[in-house]
CSV table of C-alpha atoms in Angstrom, one decimal:
chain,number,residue,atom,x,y,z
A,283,UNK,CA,29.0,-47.6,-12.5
A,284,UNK,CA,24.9,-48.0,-12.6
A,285,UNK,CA,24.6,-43.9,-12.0
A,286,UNK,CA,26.4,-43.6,-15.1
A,287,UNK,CA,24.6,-45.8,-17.1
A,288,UNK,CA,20.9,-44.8,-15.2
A,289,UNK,CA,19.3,-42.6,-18.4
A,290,UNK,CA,19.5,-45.4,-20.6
A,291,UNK,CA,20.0,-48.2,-18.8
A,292,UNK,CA,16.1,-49.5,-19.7
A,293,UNK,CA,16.7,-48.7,-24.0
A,294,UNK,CA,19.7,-50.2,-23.9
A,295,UNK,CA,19.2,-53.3,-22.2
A,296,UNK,CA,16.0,-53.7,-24.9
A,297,UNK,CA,18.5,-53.6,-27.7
A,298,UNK,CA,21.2,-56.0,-26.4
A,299,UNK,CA,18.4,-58.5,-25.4
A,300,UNK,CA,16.6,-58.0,-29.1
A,301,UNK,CA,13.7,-57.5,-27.5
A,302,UNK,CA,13.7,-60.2,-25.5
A,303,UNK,CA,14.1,-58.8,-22.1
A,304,UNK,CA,9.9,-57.6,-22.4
A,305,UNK,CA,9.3,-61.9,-22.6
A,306,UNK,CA,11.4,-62.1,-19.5
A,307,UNK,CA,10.2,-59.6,-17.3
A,308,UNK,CA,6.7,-60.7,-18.4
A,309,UNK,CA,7.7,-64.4,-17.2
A,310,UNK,CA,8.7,-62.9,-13.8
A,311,UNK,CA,5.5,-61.2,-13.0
A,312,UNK,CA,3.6,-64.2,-14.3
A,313,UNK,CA,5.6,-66.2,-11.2
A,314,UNK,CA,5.5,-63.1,-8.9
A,315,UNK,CA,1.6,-63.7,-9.4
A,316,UNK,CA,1.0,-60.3,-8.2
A,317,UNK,CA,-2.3,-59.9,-6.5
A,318,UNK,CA,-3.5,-56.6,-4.5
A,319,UNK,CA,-2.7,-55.8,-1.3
A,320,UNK,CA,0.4,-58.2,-1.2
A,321,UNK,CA,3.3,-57.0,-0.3
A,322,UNK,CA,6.5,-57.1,-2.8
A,323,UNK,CA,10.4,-55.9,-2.0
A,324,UNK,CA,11.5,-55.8,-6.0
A,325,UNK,CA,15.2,-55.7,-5.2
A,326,UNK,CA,17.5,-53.9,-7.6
A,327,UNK,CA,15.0,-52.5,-9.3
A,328,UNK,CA,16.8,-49.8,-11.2
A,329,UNK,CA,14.2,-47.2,-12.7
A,330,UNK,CA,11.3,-49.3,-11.5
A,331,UNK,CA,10.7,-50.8,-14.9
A,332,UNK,CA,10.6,-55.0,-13.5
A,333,UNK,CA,8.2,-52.8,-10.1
A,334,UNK,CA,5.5,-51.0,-12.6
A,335,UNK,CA,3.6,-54.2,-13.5
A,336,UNK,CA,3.1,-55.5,-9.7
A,337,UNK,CA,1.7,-52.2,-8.2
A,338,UNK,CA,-0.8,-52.3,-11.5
A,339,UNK,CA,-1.9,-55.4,-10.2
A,340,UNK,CA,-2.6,-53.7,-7.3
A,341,UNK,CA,0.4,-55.2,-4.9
A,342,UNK,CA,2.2,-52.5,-2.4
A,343,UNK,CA,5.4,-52.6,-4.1
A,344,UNK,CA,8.9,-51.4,-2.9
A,345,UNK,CA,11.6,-50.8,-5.5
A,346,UNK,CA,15.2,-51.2,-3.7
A,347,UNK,CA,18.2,-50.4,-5.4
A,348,UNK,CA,21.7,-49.5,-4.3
A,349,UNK,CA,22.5,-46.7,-7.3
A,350,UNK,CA,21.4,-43.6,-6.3
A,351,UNK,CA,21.8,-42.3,-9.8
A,352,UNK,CA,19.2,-45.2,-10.7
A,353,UNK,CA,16.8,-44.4,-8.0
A,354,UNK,CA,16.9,-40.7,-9.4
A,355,UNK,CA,15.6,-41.9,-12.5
A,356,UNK,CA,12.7,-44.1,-11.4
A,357,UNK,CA,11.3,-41.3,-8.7
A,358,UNK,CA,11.7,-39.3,-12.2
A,359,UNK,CA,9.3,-41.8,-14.6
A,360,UNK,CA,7.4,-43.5,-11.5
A,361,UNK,CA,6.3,-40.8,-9.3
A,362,UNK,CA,3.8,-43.2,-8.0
A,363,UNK,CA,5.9,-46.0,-6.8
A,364,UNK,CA,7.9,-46.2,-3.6
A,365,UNK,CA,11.8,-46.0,-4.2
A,366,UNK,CA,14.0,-47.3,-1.5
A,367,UNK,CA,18.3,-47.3,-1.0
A,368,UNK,CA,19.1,-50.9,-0.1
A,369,UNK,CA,22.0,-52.8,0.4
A,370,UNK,CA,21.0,-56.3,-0.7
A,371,UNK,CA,23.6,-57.6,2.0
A,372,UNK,CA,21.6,-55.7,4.7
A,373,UNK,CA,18.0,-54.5,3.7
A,374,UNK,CA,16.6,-52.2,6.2
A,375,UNK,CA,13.4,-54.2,6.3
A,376,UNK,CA,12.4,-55.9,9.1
A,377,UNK,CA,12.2,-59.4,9.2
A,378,UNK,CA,8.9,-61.1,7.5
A,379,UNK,CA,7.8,-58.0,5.4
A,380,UNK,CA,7.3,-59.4,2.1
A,381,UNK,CA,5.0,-61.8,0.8
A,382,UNK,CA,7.2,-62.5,-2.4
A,383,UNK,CA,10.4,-61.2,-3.2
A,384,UNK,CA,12.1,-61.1,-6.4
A,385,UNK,CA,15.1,-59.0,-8.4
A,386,UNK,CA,15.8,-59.5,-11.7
A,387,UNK,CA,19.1,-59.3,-13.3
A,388,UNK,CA,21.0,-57.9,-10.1
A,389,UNK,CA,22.2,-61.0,-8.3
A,390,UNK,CA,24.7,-61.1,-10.8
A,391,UNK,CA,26.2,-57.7,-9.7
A,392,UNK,CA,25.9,-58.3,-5.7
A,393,UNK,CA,29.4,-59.0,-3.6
A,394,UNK,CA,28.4,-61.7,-1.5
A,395,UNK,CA,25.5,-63.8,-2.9
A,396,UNK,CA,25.1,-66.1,-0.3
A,397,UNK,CA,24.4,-63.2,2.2
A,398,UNK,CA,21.9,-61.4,-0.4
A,399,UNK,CA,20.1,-65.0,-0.4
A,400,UNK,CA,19.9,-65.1,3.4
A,401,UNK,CA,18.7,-61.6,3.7
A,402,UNK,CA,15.9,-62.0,1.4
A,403,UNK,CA,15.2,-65.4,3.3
A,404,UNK,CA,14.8,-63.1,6.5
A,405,UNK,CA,12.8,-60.3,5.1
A,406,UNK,CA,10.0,-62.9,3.5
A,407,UNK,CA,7.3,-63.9,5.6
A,408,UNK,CA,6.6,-67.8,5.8
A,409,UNK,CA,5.8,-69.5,2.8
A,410,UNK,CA,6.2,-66.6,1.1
A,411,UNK,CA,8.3,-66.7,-2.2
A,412,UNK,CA,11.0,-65.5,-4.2
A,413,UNK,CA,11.6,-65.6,-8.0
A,414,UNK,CA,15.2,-64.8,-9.5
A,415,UNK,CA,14.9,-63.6,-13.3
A,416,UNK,CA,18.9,-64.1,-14.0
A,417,UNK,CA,21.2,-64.8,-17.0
A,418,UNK,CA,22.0,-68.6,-17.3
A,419,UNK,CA,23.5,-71.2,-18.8
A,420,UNK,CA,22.6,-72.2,-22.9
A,421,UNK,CA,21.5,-76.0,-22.7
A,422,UNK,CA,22.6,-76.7,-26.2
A,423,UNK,CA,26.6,-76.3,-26.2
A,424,UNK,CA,26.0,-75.5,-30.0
A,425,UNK,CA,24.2,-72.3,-29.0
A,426,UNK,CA,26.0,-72.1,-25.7
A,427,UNK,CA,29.2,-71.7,-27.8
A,428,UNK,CA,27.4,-68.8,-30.6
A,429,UNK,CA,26.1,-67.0,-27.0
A,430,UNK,CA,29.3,-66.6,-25.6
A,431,UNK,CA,31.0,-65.4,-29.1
A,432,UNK,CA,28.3,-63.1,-29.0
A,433,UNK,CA,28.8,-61.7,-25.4
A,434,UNK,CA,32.7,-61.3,-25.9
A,435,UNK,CA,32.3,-60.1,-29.8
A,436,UNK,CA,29.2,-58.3,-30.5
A,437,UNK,CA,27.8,-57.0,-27.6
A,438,UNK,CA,30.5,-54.3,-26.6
A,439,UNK,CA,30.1,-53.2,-30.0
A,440,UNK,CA,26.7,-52.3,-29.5
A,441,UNK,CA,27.0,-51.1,-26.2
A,442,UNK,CA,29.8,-48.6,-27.7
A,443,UNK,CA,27.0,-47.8,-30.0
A,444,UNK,CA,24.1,-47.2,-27.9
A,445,UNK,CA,25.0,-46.8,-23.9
A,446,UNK,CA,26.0,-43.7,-22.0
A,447,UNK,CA,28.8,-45.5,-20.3
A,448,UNK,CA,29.7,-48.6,-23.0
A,449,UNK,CA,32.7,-49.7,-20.3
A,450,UNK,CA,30.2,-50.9,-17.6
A,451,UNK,CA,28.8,-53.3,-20.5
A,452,UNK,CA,32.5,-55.0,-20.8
A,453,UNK,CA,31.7,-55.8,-17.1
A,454,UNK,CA,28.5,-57.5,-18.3
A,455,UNK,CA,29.8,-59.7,-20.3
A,456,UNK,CA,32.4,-60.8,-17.4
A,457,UNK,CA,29.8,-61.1,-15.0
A,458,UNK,CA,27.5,-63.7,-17.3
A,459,UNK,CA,30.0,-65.7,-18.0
A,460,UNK,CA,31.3,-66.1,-14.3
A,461,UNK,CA,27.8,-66.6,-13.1
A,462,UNK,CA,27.0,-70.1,-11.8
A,463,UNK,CA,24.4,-72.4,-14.2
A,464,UNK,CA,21.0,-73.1,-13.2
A,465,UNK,CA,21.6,-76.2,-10.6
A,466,UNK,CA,24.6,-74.0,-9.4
A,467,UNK,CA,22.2,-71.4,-8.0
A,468,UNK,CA,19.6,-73.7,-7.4
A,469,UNK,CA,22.1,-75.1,-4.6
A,470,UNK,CA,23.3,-71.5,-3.4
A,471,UNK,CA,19.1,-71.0,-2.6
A,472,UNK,CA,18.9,-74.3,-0.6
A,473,UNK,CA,21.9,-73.6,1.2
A,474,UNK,CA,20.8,-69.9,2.4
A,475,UNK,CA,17.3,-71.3,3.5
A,476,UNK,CA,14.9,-71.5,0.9
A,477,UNK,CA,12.5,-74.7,0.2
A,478,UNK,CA,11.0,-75.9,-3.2
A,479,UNK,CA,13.5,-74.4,-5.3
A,480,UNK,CA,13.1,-75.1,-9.0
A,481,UNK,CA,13.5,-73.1,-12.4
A,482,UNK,CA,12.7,-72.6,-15.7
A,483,UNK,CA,15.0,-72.1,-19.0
A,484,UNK,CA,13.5,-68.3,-20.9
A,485,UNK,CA,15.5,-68.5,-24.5
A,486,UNK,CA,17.2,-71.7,-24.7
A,487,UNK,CA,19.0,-71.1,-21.4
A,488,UNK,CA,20.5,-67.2,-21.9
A,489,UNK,CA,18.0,-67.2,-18.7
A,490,UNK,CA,16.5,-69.0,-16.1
A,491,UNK,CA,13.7,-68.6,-13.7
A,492,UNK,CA,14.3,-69.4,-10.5
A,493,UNK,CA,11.6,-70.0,-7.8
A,494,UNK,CA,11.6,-71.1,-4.4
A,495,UNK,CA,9.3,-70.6,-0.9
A,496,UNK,CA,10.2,-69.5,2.2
């Protein structure tokens, strides 16, 4: 499904946020705190769009994905970045590599989220971090209510109008509104391992940051 959607996947996604998806990346790096020389697995990284601002901070940055189509892209646009295939269920990193780990927006689309949890656990060095950039929960039900009309109403709409494959956005919609609320991955982070979990609401809930140390 993400091969399909791989050449516009980064236009499209600016549209259906209304721009808001620049704020939340930039909140991200901001709790990545990128500094050089540290080392950062930015898992399901798609075209390497969330991985650009941490190796211009001078990190060593690897972008993981599982879509092949998407890695095709990003070696494409980033030529200087290092593109890996990874199963976020088994990452062929050994254990302790990272300093920080973070994906952002592809939680959501992993099988078994517990595992994925776990397996960035084991590939983070201690006291490392990780920071989750991941659709959420509205706090106000008023606007809670208008979001959800708007995922189920308007936004296949302007997928049909805009995406190379507008079906795989009918699955985004699914997947947002199955996805637990804050506290509900907050928990699913404590329970694979990690310590000092916490988060922050990005646009009245439609996204929360979530941040924790190994």
């Amino acid at each position: 499904m993400f091969d399909k959607v791989a050449p516009r996947y980064d236009l499209v996604n600016d549209v259906l946020s209304l721009g808001q998806d620049r704020r939340w990346r930039a909140e991200t790096v901001a709790a990545v705190h990128p500094r050089p020389g540290q080392r950062i697995l930015d898992l399901a990284a798609g075209t390497g769009t969330s991985s650009r601002p941490f190796a211009d901070a001078g990190a060593l940055v690897v972008a993981a994905d599982l879509s092949e189509g998407m890695l095709a892209v990003g070696r494409q646009r980033q030529t200087d970045l290092v593109f890996v295939n990874a199963d976020a269920l088994a990452l062929p990193f050994a254990d302790g590599s990272f300093d920080a780990v973070t994906i952002s927006f592809g939680l959501r689309n992993v099988e078994d989220v517990p595992t994925a949890l776990a397996e960035l656990r084991r590939v983070t060095r201690p006291g490392g971090r990780i920071v989750i950039c991941e659709f959420s929960t509205p706090t106000w039900q008023p606007f809670r209510d208008a979001y959800r009309n708007y995922l189920l109403r308007a936004l296949p709409g302007i997928a049909r109008a805009t995406a190379s494959n507008p079906v795989a956005y009918d699955y985004l919609a699914e997947s947002i509104l199955a996805w637990p609320d804050q506290r509900g991955l907050g928990d699913l982070l404590f329970d694979a391992g990690w310590r000092g979990v916490g988060w922050k609401n990005l646009s009245g809930g439609i996204v929360a940051l979530h941040r924790a140390h190994a």
